[in-house]
Structures are given as structure tokens and as C-alpha cells.
PDB file of C-alpha atoms in Angstrom:
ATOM      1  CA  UNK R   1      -7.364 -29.901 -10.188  1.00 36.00           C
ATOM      2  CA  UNK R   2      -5.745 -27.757  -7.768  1.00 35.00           C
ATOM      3  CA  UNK R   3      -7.105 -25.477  -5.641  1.00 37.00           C
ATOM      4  CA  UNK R   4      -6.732 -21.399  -6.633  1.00 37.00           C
ATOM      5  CA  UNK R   5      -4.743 -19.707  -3.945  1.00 44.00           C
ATOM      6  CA  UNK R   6      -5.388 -16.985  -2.333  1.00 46.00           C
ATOM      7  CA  UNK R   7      -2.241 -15.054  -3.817  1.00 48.00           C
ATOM      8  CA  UNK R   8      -3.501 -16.288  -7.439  1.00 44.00           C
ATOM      9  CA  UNK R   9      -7.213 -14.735  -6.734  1.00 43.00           C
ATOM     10  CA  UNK R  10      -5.050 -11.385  -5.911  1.00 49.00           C
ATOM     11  CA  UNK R  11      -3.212 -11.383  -8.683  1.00 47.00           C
ATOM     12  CA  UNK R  12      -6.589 -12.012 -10.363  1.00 42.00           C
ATOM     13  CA  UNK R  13      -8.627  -9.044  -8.997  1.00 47.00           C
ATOM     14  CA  UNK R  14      -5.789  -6.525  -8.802  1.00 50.00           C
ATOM     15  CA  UNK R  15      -4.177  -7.043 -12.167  1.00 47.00           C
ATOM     16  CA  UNK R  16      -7.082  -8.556 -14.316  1.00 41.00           C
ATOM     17  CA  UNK R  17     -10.328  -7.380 -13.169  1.00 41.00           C
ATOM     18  CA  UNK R  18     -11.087  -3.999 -13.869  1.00 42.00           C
ATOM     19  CA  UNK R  19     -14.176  -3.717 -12.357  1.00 39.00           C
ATOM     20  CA  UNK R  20     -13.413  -4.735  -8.520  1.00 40.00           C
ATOM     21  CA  UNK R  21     -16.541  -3.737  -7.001  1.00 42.00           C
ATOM     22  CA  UNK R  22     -17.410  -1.257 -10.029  1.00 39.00           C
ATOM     23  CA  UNK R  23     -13.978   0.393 -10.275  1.00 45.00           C
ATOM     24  CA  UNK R  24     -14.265   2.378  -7.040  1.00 54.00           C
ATOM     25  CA  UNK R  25     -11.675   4.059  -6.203  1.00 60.00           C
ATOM     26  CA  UNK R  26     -10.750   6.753  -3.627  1.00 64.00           C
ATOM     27  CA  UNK R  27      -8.227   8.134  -5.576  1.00 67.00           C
ATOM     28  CA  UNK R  28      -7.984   8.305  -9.580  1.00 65.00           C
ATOM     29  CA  UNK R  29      -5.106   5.332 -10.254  1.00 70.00           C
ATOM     30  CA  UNK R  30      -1.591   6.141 -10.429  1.00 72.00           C
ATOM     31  CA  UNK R  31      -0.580   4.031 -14.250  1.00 70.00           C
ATOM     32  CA  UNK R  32       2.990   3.820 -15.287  1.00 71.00           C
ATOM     33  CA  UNK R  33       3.401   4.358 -19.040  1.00 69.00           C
ATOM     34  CA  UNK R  34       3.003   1.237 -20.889  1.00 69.00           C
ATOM     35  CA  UNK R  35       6.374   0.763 -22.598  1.00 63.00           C
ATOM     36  CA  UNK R  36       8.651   2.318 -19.902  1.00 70.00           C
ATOM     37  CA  UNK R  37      11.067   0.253 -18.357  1.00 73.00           C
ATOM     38  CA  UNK R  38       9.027   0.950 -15.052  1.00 72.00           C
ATOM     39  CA  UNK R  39       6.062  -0.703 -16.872  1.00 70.00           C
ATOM     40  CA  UNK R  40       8.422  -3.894 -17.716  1.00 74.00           C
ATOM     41  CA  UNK R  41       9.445  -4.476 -14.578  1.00 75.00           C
ATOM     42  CA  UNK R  42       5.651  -4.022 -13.177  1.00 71.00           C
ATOM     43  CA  UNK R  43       4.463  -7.069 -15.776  1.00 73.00           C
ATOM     44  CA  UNK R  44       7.816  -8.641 -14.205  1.00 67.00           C
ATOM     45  CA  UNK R  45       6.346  -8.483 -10.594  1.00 68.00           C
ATOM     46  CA  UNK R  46       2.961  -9.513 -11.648  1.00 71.00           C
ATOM     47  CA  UNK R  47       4.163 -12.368 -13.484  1.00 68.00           C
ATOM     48  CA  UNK R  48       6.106 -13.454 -10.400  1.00 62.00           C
ATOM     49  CA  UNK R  49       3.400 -13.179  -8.008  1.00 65.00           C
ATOM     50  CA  UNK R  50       1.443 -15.639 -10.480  1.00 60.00           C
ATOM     51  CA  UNK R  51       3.884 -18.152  -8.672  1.00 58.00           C
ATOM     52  CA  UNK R  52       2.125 -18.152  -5.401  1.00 68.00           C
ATOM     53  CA  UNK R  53       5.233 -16.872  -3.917  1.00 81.00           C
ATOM     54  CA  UNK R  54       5.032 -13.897  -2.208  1.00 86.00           C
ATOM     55  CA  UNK R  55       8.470 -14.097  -0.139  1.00 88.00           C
ATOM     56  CA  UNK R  56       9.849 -14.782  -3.262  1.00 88.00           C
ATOM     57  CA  UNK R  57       8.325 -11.862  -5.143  1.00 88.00           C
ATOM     58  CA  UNK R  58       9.240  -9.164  -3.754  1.00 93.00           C
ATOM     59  CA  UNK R  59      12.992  -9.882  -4.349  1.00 93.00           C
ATOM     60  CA  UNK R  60      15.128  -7.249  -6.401  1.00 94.00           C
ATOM     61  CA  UNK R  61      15.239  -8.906  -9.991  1.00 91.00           C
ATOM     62  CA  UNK R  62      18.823  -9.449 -10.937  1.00 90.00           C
ATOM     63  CA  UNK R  63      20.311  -7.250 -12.476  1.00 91.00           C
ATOM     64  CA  UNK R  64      17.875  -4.323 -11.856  1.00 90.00           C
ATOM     65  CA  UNK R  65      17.793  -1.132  -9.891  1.00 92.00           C
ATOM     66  CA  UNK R  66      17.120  -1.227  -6.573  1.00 96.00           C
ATOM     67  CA  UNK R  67      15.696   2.563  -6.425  1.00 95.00           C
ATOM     68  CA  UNK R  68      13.169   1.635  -9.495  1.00 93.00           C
ATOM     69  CA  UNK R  69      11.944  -1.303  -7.841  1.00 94.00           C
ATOM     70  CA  UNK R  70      10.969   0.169  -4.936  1.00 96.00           C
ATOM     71  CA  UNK R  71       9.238   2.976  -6.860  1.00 94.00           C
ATOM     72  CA  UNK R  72       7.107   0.392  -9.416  1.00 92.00           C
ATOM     73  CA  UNK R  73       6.037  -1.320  -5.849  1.00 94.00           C
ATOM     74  CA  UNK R  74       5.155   2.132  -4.198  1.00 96.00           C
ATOM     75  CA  UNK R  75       3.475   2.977  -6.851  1.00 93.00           C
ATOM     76  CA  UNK R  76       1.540  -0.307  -7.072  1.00 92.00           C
ATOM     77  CA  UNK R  77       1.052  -0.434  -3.350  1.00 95.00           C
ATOM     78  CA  UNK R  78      -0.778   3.139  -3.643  1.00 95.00           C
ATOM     79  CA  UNK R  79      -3.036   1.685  -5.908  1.00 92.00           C
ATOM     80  CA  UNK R  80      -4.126  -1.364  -4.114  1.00 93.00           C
ATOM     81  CA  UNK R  81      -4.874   0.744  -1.123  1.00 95.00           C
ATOM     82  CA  UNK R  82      -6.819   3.153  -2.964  1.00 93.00           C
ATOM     83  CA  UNK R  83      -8.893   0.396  -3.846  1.00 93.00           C
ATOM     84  CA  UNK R  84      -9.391  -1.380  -0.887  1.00 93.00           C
ATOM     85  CA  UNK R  85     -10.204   1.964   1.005  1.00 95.00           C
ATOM     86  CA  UNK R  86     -12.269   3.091  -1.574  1.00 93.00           C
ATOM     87  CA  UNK R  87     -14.607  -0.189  -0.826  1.00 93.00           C
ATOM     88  CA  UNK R  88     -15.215   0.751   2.368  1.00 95.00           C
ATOM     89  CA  UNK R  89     -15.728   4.911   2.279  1.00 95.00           C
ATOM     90  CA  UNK R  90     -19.025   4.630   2.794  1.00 95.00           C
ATOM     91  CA  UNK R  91     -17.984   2.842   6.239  1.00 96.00           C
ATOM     92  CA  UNK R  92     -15.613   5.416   7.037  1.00 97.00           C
ATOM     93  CA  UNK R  93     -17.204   8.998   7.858  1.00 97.00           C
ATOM     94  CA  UNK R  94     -16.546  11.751   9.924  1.00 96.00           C
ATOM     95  CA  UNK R  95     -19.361   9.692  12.628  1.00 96.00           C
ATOM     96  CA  UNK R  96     -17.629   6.766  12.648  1.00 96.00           C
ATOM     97  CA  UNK R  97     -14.395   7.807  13.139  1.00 97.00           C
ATOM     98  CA  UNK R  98     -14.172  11.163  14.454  1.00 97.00           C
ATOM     99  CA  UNK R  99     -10.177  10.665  14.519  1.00 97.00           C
ATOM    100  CA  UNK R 100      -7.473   8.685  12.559  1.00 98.00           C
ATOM    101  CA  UNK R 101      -6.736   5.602  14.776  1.00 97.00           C
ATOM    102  CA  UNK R 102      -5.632   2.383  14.433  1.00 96.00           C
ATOM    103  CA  UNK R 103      -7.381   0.450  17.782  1.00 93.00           C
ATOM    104  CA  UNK R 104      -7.442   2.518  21.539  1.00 93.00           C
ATOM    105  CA  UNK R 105      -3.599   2.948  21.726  1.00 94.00           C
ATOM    106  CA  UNK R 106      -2.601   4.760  18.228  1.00 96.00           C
ATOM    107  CA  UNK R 107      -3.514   7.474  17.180  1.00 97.00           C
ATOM    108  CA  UNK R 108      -2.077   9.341  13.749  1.00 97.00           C
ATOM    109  CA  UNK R 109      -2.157  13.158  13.558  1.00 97.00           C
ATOM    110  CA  UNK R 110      -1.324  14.662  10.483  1.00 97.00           C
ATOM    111  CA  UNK R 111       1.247  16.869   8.994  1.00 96.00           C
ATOM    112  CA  UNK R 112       2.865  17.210   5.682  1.00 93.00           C
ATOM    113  CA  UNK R 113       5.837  19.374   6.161  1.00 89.00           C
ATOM    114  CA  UNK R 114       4.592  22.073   3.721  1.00 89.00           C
ATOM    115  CA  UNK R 115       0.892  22.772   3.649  1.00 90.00           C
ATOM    116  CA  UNK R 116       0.314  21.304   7.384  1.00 94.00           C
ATOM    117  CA  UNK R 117       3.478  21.889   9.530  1.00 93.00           C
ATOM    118  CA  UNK R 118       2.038  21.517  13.317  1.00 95.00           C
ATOM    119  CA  UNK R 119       0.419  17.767  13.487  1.00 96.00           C
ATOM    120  CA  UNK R 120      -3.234  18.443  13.455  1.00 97.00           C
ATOM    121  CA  UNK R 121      -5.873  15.838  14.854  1.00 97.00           C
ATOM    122  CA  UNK R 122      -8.669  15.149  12.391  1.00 97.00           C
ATOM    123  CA  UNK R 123     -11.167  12.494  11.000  1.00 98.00           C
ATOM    124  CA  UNK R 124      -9.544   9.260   9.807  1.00 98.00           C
ATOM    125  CA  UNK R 125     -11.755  10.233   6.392  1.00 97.00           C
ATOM    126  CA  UNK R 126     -10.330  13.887   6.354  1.00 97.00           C
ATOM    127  CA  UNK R 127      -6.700  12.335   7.338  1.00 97.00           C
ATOM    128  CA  UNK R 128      -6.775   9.439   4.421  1.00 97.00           C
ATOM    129  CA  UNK R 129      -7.976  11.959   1.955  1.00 96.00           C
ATOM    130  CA  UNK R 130      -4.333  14.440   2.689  1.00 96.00           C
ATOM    131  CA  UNK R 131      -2.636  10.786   2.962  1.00 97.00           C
ATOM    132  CA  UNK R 132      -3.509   9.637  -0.633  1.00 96.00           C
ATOM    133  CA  UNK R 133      -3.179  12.952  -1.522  1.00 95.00           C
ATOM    134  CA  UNK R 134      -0.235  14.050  -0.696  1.00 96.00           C
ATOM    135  CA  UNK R 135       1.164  10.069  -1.856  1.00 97.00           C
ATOM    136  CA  UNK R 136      -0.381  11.382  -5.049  1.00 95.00           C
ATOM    137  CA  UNK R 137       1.498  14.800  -5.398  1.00 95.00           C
ATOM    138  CA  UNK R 138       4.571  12.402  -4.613  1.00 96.00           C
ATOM    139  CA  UNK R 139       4.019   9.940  -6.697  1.00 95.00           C
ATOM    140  CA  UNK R 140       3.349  12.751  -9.537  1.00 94.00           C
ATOM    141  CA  UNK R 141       6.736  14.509  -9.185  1.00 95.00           C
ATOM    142  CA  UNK R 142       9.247  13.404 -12.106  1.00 93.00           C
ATOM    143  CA  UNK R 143      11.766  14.992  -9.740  1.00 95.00           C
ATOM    144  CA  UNK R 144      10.921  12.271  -7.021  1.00 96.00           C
ATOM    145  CA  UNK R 145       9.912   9.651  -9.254  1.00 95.00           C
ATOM    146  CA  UNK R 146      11.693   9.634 -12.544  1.00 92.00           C
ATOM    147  CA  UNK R 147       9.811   7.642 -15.383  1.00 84.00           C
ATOM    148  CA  UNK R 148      11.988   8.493 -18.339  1.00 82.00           C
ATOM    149  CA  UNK R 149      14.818   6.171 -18.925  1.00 77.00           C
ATOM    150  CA  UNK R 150      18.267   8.124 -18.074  1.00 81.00           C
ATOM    151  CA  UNK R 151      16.667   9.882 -15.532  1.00 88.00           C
ATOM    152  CA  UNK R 152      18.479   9.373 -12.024  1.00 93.00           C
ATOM    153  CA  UNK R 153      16.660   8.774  -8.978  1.00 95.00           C
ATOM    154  CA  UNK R 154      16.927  11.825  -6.123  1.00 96.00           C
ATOM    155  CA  UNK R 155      19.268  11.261  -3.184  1.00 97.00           C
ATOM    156  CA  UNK R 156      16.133  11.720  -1.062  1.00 97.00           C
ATOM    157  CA  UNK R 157      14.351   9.184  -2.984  1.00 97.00           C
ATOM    158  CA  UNK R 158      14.795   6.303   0.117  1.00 98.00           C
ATOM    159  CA  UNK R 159      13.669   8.539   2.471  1.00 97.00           C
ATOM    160  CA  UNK R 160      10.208   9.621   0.589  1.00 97.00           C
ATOM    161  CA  UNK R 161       9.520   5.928  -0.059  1.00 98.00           C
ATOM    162  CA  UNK R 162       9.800   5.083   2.922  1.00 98.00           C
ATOM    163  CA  UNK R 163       8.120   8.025   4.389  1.00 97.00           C
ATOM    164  CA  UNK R 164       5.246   7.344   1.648  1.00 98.00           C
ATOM    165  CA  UNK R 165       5.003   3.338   2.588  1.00 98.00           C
ATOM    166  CA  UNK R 166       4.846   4.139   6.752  1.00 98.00           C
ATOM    167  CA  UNK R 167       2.046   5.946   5.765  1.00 97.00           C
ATOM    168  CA  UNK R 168       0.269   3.977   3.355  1.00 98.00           C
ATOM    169  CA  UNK R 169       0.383   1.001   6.185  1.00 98.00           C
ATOM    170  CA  UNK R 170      -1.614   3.331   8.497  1.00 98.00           C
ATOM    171  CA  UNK R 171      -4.379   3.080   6.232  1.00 98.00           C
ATOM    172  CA  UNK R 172      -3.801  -0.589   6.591  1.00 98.00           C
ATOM    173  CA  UNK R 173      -3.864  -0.235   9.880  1.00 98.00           C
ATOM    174  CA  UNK R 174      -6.896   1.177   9.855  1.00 98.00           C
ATOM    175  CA  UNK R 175      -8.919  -1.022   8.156  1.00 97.00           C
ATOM    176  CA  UNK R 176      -8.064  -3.692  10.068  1.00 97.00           C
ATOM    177  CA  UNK R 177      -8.989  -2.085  13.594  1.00 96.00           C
ATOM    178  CA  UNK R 178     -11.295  -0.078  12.788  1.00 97.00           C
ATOM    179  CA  UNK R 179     -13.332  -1.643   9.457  1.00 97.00           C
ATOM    180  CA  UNK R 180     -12.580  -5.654   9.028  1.00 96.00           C
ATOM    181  CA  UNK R 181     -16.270  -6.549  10.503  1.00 96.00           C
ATOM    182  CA  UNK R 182     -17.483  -4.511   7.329  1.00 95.00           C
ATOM    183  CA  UNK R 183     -14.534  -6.198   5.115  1.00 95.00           C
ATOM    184  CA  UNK R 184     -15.819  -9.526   5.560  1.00 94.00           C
ATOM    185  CA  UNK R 185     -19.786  -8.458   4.841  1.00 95.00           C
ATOM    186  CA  UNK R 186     -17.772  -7.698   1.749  1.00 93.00           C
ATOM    187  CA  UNK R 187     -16.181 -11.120   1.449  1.00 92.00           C
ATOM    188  CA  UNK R 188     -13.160  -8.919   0.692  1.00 91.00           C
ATOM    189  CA  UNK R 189     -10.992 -10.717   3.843  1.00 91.00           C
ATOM    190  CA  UNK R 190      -9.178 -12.690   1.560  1.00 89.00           C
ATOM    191  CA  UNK R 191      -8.051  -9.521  -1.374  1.00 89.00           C
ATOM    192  CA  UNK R 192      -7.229  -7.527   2.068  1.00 93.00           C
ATOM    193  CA  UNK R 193      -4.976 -10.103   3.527  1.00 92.00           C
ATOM    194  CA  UNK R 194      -3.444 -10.786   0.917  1.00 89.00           C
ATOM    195  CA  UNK R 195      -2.518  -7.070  -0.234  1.00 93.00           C
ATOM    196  CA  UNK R 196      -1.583  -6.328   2.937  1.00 95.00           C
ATOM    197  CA  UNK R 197       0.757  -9.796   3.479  1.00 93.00           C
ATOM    198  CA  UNK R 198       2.711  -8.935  -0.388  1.00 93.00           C
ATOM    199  CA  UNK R 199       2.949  -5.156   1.697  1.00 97.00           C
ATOM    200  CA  UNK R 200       4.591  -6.029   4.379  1.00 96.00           C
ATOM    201  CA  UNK R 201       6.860  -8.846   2.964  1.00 95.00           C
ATOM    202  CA  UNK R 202       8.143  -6.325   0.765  1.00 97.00           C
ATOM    203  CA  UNK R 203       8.931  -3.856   3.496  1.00 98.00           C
ATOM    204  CA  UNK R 204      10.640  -6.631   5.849  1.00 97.00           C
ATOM    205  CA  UNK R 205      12.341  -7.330   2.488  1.00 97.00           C
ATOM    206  CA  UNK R 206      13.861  -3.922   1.803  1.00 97.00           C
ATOM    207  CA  UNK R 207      13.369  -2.454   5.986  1.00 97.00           C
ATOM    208  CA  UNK R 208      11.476   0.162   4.569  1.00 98.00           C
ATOM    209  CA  UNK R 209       9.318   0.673   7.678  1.00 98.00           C
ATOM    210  CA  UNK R 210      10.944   0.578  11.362  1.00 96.00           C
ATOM    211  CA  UNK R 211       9.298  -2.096  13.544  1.00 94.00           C
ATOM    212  CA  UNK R 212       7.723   0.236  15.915  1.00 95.00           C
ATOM    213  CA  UNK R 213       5.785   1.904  12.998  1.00 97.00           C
ATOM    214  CA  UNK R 214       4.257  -1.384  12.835  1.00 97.00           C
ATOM    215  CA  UNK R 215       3.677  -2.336  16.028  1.00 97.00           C
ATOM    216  CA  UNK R 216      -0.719  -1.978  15.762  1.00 97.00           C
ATOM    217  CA  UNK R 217      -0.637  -5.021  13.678  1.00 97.00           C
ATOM    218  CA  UNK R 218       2.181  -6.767  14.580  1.00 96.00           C
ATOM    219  CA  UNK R 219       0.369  -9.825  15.722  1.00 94.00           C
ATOM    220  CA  UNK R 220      -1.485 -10.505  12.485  1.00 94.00           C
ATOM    221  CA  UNK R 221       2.200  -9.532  10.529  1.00 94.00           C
ATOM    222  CA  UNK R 222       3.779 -12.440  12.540  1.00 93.00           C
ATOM    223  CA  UNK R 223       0.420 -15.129  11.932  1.00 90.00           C
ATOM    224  CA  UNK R 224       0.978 -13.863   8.734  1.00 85.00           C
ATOM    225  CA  UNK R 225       4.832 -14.757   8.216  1.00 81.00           C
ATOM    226  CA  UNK R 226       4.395 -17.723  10.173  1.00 78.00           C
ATOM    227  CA  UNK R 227       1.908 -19.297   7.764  1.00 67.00           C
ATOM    228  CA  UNK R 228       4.108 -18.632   4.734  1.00 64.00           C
ATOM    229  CA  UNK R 229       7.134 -20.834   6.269  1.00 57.00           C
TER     230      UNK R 229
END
């Protein structure tokens, strides 16, 4: 028999299991209507990712738009952070980490162009909660994200993806400097690595994120790509 990979017990827990650690979740999950086109090509990507194939994955499907397959992925991506952050709230508080940092050399202030204008410094906690947020709001706008068939994509639709995804890998970030010891008392190494591996193989796959956005995990990112040649 052969052995269950790590990408297959992903597929397992994020897809299939609808009780990872009792459904907890920081955010209420972001579902594309079952029946959209959207929702097609999300059963497309999860049947792909059944392969074991992550490199392979995250490739455009022929014939499809390159605008909604970064969208169904954003959208995905928001809700497998959600659910690996929401694991470890309890981990996370105002004590623990009084600002939003990712190791002793980055630090994230935040600012949202509307509500927040001036960067302010704040609690990784407080700062996740306007992250997911304000992903949410995004994520929420038919303007910005169109889920009727017909309807065209904005010409600022790259530019919020992207903005959306550098920010969702900061809560990566995160997690991994800040939380891992209390990831694997979870025994939750193995779901985290391999979220945040499809993540970043999709973002290398589209340059979605500049390299020096990454730079506060770019050591694991390389182990990471090495192992998968």
C-alpha cells in the first residue's frame, strides 16, 4: 500500500473534513456558489491537488481565465488561513504579541487606505483581525470579485489580489515565527506546511508577491522548493 502524502492529508482536512479542530474559524468562510463557474473550477483545483502535485496544480487550466483563477485561489487561500489562525487564537493575544511581527527584523503596521490611512502599530491579534477583515470586505465586493458569469473582472483586479495575497502571507509569516512551537503541540506542522508550500507555489507561479515581501521566510520557501524537485 502506499504511503498517504502529506499533500493528500491536505486535501483531506481542507476539502473533506468539516470539522478541523471543531470548525474553528477566525473568520466566518468565504463559499463560492455551488454551480458557478468559479465553483467548477474550485472542484477542478481540488481534484488536481488529489495528484500529489502541487507545482503542477497551481497551473492556469487550459483554456480558462487567468483573472478567475487567481480569484477561486484567493478566495481559497483566505479560507485556509482563517483556519489555521483560528487554531491558534488562543496563542495569539494582545500579551503575547503586543505587535504584528514576523521574527526581530519585521515588523507590519497597518493601514487600509480608507478607514486607517497613516500605518498604525498594533497587536498582531488586533492587526490579523483588520487583515481578514478587510480580505473579507474584498473578497465580498461583486465589483472586485465578480461571481456571475458575464461579469468582467476590474482593471484593478491584479493589483487587489496581489495586495490581498502579500498580506495574507504575513499571517503566514507569523505563525511560523512567532507560533510553530504551539503548531506542533497541535500536530498541525504537517496541514501548515503544506498550506503554506500550495501558497507560495502559486504565487512564484503567477509573481503575485515581490521577493522582498517574502524575505522572513525565505529560507523555509527555498527547503521547501528544493524538496519538491
Amino acid at each position: 500500500m502506499c504511503p498517504i502524502s502529506g499533500e493528500l492529508i491536505y486535501i483531506y482536512f481542507f476539502y473533506h473534513v468539516g470539522n478541523y479542530r471543531s470548525s474553528k474559524t477566525f473568520k466566518p468562510k468565504k463559499n463560492i456558489p455551488e454551480g458557478s463557474h468559479q465553483y467548477e473550477l474550485l472542484k477542478h483545483a481540488e481534484a488536481t491537488l488529489g495528484s500529489g502535485n502541487l507545482r503542477q496544480a497551481v497551473m492556469l487550466p487550459e483554456g480558462e481565465d487567468l483573472n478567475e483563477w487567481i480569484a477561486v485561489n484567493t478566495v481559497d487561500f483566505f479560507n485556509q488561513i482563517n483556519m489555521l489562525y483560528g487554531t491558534i487564537t488562543e496563542f495569539c493575544t494582545e500579551t503575547s504579541c503586543s505587535v504584528m511581527s514576523a521574527g526581530p527584523r519585521y515588523e507590519y503596521h497597518w493601514a487600509d487606505g480608507t478607514n486607517i490611512k497613516k500605518p498604525i502599530k498594533c497587536s498582531a491579534p488586533k492587526y490579523i483581525d483588520y487583515l481578514m477583515t478587510w480580505v473579507q470586505d474584498q473578497l465580498d465586493d461583486e465589483t472586485l470579485f465578480p461571481s456571475k458569469i458575464g461579469v468582467p473582472f476590474p482593471k484593478n483586479f491584479m493589483s487587489v489580489a496581489k495586495t490581498i495575497l502579500k498580506r495574507l502571507f504575513r499571517v503566514y509569516a507569523h505563525i511560523y515565527h512567532q507560533h510553530f512551537d504551539s503548531v506542533m503541540q497541535l500536530q498541525e506542522e504537517a496541514h501548515l506546511n503544506t498550506s503554506f508550500k500550495h501558497f507560495i507555489f502559486f504565487v512564484q507561479e503567477f509573481n503575485l508577491i515581490d521577493r522582498r515581501e517574502l524575505a522572513p521566510l525565505q529560507d523555509l520557501i527555498e527547503k521547501l522548493g528544493s524538496k519538491d524537485r
